[in-house]
Short mmCIF file of N, CA, C and O and ligand atoms in Angstrom, two decimals:
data_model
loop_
_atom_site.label_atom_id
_atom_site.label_comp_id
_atom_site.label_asym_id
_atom_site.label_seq_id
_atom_site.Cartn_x
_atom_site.Cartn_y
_atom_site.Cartn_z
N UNK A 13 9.74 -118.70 -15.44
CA UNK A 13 8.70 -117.68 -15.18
C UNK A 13 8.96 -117.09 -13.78
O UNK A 13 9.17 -117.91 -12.89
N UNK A 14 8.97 -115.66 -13.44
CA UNK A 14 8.95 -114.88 -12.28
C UNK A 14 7.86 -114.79 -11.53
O UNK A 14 6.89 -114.13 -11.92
N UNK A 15 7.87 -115.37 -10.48
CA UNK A 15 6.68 -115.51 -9.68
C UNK A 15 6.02 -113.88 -9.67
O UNK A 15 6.65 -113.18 -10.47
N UNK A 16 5.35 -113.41 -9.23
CA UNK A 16 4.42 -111.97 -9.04
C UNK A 16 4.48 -112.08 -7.41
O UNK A 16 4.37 -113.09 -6.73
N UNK A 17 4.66 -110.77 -7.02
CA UNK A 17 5.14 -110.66 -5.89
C UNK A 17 3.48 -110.04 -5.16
O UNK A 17 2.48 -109.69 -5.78
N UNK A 18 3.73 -110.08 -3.60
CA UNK A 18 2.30 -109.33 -3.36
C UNK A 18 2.18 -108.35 -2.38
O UNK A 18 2.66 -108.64 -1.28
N UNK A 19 1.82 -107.61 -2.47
CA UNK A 19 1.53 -105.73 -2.07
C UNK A 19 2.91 -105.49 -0.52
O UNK A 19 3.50 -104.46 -0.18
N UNK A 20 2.99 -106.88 0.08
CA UNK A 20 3.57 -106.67 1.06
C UNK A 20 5.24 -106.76 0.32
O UNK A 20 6.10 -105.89 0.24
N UNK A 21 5.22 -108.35 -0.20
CA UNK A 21 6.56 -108.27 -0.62
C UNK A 21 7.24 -107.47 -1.17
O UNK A 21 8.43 -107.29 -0.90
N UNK A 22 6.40 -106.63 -2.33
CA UNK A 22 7.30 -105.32 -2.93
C UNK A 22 7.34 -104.55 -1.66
O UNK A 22 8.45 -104.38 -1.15
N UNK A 23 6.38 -104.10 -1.14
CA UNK A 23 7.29 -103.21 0.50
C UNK A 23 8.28 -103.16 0.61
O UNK A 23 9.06 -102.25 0.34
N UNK A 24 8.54 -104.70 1.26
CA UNK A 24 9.33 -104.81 1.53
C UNK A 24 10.46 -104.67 1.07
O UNK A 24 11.44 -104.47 1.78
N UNK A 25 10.49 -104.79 -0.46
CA UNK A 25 11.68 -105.00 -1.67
C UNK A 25 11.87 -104.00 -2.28
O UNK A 25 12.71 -103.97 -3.18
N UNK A 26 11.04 -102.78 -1.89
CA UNK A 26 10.92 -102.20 -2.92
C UNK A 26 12.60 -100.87 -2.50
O UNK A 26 13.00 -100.42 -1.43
N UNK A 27 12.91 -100.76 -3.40
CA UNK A 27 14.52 -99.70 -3.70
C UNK A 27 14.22 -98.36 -3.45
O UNK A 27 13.35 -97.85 -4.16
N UNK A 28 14.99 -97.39 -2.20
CA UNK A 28 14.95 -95.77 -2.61
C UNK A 28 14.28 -95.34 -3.38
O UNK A 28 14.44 -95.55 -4.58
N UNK A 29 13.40 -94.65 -2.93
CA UNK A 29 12.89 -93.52 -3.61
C UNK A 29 11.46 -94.32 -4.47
O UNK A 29 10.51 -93.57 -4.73
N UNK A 30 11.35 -95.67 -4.84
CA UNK A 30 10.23 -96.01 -5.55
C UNK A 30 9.06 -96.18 -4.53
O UNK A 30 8.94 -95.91 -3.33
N UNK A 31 8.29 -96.71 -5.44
CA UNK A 31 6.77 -96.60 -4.84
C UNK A 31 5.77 -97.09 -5.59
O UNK A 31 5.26 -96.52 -6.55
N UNK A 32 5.43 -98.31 -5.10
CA UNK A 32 3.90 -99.49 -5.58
C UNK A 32 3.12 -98.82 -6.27
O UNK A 32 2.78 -97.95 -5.47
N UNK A 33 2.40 -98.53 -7.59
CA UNK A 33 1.48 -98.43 -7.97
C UNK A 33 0.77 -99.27 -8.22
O UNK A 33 0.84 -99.86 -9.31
N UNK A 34 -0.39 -99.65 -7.02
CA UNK A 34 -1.02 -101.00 -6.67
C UNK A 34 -2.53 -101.23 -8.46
O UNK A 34 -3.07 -102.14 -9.09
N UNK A 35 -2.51 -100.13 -8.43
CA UNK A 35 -4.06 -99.86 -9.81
C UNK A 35 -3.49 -100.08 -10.74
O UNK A 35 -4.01 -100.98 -11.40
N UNK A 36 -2.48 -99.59 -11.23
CA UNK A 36 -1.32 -100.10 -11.99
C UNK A 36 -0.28 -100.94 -12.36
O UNK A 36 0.45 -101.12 -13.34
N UNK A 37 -0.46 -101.41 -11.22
CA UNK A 37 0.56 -103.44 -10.71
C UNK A 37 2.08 -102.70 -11.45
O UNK A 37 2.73 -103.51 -12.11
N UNK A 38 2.53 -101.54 -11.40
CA UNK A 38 3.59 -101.34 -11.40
C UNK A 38 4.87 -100.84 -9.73
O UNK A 38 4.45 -100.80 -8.58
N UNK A 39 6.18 -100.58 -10.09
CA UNK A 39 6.52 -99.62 -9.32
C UNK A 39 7.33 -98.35 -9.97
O UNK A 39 8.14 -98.57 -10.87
N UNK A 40 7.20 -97.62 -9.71
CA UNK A 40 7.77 -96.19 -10.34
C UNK A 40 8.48 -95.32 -9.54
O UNK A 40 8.28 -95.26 -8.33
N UNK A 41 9.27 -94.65 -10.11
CA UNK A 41 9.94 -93.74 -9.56
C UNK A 41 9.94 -92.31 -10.92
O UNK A 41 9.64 -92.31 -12.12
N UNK A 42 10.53 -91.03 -9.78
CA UNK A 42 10.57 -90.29 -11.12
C UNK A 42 11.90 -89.71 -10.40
O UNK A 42 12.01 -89.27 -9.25
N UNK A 43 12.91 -89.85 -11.46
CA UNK A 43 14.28 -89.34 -11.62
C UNK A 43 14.32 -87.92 -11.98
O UNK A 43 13.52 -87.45 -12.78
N UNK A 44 15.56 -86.96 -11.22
CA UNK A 44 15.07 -85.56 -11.13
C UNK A 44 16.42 -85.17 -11.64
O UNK A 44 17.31 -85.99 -11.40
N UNK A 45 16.76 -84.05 -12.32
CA UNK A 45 18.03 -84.17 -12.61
C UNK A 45 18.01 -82.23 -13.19
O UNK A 45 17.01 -81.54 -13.36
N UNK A 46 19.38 -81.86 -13.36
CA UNK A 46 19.52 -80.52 -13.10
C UNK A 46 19.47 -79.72 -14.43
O UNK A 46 19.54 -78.49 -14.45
N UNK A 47 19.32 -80.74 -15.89
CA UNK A 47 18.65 -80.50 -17.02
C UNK A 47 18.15 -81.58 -17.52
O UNK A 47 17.92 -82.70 -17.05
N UNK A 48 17.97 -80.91 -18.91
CA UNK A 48 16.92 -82.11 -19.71
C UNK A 48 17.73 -83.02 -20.48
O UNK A 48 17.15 -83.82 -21.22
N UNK A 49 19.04 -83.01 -20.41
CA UNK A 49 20.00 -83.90 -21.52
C UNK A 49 20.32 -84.22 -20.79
O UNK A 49 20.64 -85.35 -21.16
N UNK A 50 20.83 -84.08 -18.76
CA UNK A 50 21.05 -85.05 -18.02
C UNK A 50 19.89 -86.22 -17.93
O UNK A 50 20.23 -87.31 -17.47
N UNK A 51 18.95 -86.07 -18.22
CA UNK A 51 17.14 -86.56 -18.15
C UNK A 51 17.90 -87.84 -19.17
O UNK A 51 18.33 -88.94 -18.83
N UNK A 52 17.85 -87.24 -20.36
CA UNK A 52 18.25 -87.58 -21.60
C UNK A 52 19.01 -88.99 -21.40
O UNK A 52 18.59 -90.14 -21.48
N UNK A 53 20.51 -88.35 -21.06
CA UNK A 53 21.48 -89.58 -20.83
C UNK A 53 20.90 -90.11 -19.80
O UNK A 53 21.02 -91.21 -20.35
N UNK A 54 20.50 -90.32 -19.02
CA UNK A 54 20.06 -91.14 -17.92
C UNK A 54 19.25 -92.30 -18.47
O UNK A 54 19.43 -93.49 -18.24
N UNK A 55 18.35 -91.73 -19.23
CA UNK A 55 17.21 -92.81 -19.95
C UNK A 55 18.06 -93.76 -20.71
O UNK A 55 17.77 -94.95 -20.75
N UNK A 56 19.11 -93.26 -21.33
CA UNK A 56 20.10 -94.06 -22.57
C UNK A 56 20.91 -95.08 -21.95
O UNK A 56 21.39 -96.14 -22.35
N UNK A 57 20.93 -94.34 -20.61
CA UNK A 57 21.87 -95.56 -19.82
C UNK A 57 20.82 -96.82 -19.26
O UNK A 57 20.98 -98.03 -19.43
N UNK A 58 19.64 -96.10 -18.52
CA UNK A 58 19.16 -97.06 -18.20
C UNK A 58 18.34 -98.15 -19.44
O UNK A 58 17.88 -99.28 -19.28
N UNK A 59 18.38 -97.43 -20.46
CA UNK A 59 18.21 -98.17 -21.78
C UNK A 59 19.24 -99.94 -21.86
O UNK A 59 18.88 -101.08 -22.17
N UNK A 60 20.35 -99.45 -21.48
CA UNK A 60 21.35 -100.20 -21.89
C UNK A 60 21.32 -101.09 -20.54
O UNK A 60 22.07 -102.04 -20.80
N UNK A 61 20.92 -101.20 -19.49
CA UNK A 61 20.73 -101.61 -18.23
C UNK A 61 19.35 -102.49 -19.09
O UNK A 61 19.63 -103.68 -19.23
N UNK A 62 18.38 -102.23 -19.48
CA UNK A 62 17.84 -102.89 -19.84
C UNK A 62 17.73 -104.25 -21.09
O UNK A 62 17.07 -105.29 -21.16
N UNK A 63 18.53 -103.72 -21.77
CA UNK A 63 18.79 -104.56 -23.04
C UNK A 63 20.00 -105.63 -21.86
O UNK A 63 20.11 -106.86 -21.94
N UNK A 64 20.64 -104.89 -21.01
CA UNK A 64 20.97 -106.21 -20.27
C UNK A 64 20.32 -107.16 -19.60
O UNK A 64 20.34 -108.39 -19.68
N UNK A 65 19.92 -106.64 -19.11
CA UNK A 65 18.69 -108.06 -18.16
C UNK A 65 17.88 -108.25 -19.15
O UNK A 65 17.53 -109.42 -19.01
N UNK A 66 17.33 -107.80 -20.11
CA UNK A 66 16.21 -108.30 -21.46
C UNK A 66 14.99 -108.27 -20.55
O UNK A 66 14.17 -109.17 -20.37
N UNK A 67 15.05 -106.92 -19.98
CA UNK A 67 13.91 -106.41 -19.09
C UNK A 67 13.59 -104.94 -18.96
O UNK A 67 14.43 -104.16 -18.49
N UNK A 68 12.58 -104.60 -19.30
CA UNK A 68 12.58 -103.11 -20.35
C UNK A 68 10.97 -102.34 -19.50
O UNK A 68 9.78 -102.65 -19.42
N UNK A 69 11.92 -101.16 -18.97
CA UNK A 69 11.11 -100.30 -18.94
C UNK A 69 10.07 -99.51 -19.21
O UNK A 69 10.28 -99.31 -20.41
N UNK A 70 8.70 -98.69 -18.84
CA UNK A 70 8.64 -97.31 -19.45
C UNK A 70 8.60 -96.43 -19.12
O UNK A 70 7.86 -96.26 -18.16
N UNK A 71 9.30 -95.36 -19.62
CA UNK A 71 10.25 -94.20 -19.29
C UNK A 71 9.31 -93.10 -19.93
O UNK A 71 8.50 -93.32 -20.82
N UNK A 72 9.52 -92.05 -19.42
CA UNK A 72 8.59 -90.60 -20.12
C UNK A 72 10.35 -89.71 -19.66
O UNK A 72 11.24 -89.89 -18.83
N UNK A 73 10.14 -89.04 -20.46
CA UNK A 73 11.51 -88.10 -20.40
C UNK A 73 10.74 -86.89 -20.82
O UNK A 73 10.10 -86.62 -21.84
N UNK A 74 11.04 -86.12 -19.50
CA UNK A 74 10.42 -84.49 -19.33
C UNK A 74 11.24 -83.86 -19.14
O UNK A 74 12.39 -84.19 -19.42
N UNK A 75 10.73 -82.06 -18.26
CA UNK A 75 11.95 -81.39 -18.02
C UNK A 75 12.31 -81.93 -17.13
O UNK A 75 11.59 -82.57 -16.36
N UNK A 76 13.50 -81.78 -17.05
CA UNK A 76 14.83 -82.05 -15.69
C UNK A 76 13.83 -83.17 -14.67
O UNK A 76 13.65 -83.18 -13.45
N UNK A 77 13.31 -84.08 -15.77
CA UNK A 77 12.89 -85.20 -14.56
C UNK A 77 12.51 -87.02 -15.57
O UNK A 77 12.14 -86.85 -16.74
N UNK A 78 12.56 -87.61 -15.38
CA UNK A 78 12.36 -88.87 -15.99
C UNK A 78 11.56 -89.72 -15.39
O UNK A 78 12.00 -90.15 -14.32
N UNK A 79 10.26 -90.22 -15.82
CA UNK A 79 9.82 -91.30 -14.69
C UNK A 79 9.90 -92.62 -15.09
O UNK A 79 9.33 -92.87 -16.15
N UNK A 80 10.57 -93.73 -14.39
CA UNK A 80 10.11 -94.90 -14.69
C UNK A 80 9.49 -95.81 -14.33
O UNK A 80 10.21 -96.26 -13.44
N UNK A 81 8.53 -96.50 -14.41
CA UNK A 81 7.72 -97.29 -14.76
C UNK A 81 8.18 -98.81 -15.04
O UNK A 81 8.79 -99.00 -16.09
N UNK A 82 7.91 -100.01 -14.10
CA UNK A 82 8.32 -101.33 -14.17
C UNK A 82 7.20 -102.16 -13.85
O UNK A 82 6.28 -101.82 -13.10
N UNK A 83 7.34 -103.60 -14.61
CA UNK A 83 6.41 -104.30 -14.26
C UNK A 83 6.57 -105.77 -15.31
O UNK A 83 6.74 -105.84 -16.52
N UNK A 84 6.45 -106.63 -14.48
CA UNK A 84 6.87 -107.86 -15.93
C UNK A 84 5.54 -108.35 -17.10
O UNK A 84 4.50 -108.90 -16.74
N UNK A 85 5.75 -108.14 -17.95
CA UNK A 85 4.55 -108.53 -18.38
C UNK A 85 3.88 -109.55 -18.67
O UNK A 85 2.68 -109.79 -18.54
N UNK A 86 5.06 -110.37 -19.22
CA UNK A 86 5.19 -111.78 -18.73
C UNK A 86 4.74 -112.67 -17.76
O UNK A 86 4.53 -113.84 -18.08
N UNK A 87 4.59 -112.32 -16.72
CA UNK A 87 4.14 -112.49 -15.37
C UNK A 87 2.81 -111.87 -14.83
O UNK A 87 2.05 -112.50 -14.10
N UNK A 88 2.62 -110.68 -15.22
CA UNK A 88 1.09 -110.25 -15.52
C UNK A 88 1.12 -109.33 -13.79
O UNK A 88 0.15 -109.04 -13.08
N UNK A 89 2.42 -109.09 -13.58
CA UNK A 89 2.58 -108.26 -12.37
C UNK A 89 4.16 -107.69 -11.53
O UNK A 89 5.15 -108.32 -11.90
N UNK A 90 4.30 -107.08 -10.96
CA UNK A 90 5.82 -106.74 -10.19
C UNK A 90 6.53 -108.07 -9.71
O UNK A 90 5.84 -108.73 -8.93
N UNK A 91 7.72 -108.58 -10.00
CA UNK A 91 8.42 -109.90 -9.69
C UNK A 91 10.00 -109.48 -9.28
O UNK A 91 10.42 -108.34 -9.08
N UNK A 92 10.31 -110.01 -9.25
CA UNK A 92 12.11 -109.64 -8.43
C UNK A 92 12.98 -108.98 -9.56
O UNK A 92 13.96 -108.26 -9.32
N UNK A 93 12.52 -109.31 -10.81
CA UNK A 93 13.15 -108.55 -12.03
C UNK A 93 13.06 -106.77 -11.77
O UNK A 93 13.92 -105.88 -11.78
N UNK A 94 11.32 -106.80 -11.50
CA UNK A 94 11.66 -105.52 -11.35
C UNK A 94 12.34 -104.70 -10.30
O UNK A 94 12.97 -103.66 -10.48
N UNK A 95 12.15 -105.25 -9.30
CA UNK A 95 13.34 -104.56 -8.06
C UNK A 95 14.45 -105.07 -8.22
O UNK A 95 15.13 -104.76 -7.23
N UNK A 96 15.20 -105.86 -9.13
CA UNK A 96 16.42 -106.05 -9.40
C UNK A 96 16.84 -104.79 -10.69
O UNK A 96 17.99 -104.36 -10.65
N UNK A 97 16.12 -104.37 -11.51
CA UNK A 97 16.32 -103.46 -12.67
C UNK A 97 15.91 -101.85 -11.77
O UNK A 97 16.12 -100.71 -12.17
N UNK A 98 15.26 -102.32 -10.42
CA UNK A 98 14.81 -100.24 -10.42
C UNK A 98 16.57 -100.24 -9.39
O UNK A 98 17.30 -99.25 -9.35
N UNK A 99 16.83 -101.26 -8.83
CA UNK A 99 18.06 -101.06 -7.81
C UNK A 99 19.29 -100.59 -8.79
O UNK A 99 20.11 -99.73 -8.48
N UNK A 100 19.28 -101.41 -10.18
CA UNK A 100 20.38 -100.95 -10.94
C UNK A 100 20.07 -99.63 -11.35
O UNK A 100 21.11 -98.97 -11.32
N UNK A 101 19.10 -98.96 -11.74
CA UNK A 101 18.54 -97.63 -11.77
C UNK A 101 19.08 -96.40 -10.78
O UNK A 101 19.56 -95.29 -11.03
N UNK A 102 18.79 -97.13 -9.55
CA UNK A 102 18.99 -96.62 -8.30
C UNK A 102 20.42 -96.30 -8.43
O UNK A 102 20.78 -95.24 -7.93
N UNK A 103 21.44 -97.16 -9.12
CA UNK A 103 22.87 -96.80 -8.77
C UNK A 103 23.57 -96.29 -9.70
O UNK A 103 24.72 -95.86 -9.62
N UNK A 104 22.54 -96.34 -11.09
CA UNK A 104 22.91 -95.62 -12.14
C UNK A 104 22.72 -93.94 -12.10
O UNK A 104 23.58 -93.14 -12.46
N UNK A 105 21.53 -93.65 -11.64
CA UNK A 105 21.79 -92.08 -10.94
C UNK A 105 22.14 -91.29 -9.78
O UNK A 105 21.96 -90.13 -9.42
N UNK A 106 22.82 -92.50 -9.26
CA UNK A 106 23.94 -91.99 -8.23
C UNK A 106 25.00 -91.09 -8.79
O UNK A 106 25.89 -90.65 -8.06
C1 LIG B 4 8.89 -111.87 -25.07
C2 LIG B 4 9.03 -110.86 -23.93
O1 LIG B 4 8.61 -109.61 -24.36
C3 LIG B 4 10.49 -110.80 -23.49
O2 LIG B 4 10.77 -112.00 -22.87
C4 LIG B 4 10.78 -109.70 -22.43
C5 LIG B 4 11.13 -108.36 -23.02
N1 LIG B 4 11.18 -107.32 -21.99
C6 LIG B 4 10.30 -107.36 -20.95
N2 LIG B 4 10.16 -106.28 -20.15
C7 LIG B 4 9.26 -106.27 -19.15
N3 LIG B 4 9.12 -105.16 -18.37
N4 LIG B 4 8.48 -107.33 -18.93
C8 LIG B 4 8.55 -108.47 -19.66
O3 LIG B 4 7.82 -109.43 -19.39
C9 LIG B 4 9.51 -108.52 -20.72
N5 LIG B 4 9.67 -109.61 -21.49
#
């Protein structure tokens, strides 16, 4: 079981560009991209980023932007899974 981290530790942990949604016990980011099938493949990859760690996102796929959404549920809050899955995120839309 993944311990649940607390308001400071994600701060501290938390990867580029994301950001605590404390009402929501998630962290999110929204991915911006120069169309909607770059949007597209992005989600598919980070799809497959997920079926790797067996730690799964939720994703909204809009125009030329993607947001995702992390949080363990398992755990009943944000744990190192999820700043280990938004960092692979992070380097997947590099
Ligand atoms: C049974 C449980 O759903 C699985 O262990 C995995 C699947 N993917 C998951 N994804 C996320 N975000 N949180 C989980 O706790 C989780 N659990």
């Amino acid at each position: 079981m993944s311990d649940v981290l607390d308001a400071d530790e994600i701060a501290a942990e938390l990867p580029d560009g994301w950001h605590h949604d404390a009402d929501a016990d998630e962290i999110a980011r929204t991915f911006e991209f120069d169309s909607y099938l770059e949007g597209v493949g992005f989600a598919a990859g980070a799809g497959g980023l997920a079926e790797e760690a067996f730690h799964h996102p939720s994703m909204t796929i809009e125009w030329r932007q993607v947001e995702v959404r992390l949080t363990t549920h398992d755990a009943g809050g944000v744990t190192g899974k999820d700043i280990d899955l938004a960092e692979r995120l992070n380097e997947l839309a590099e």
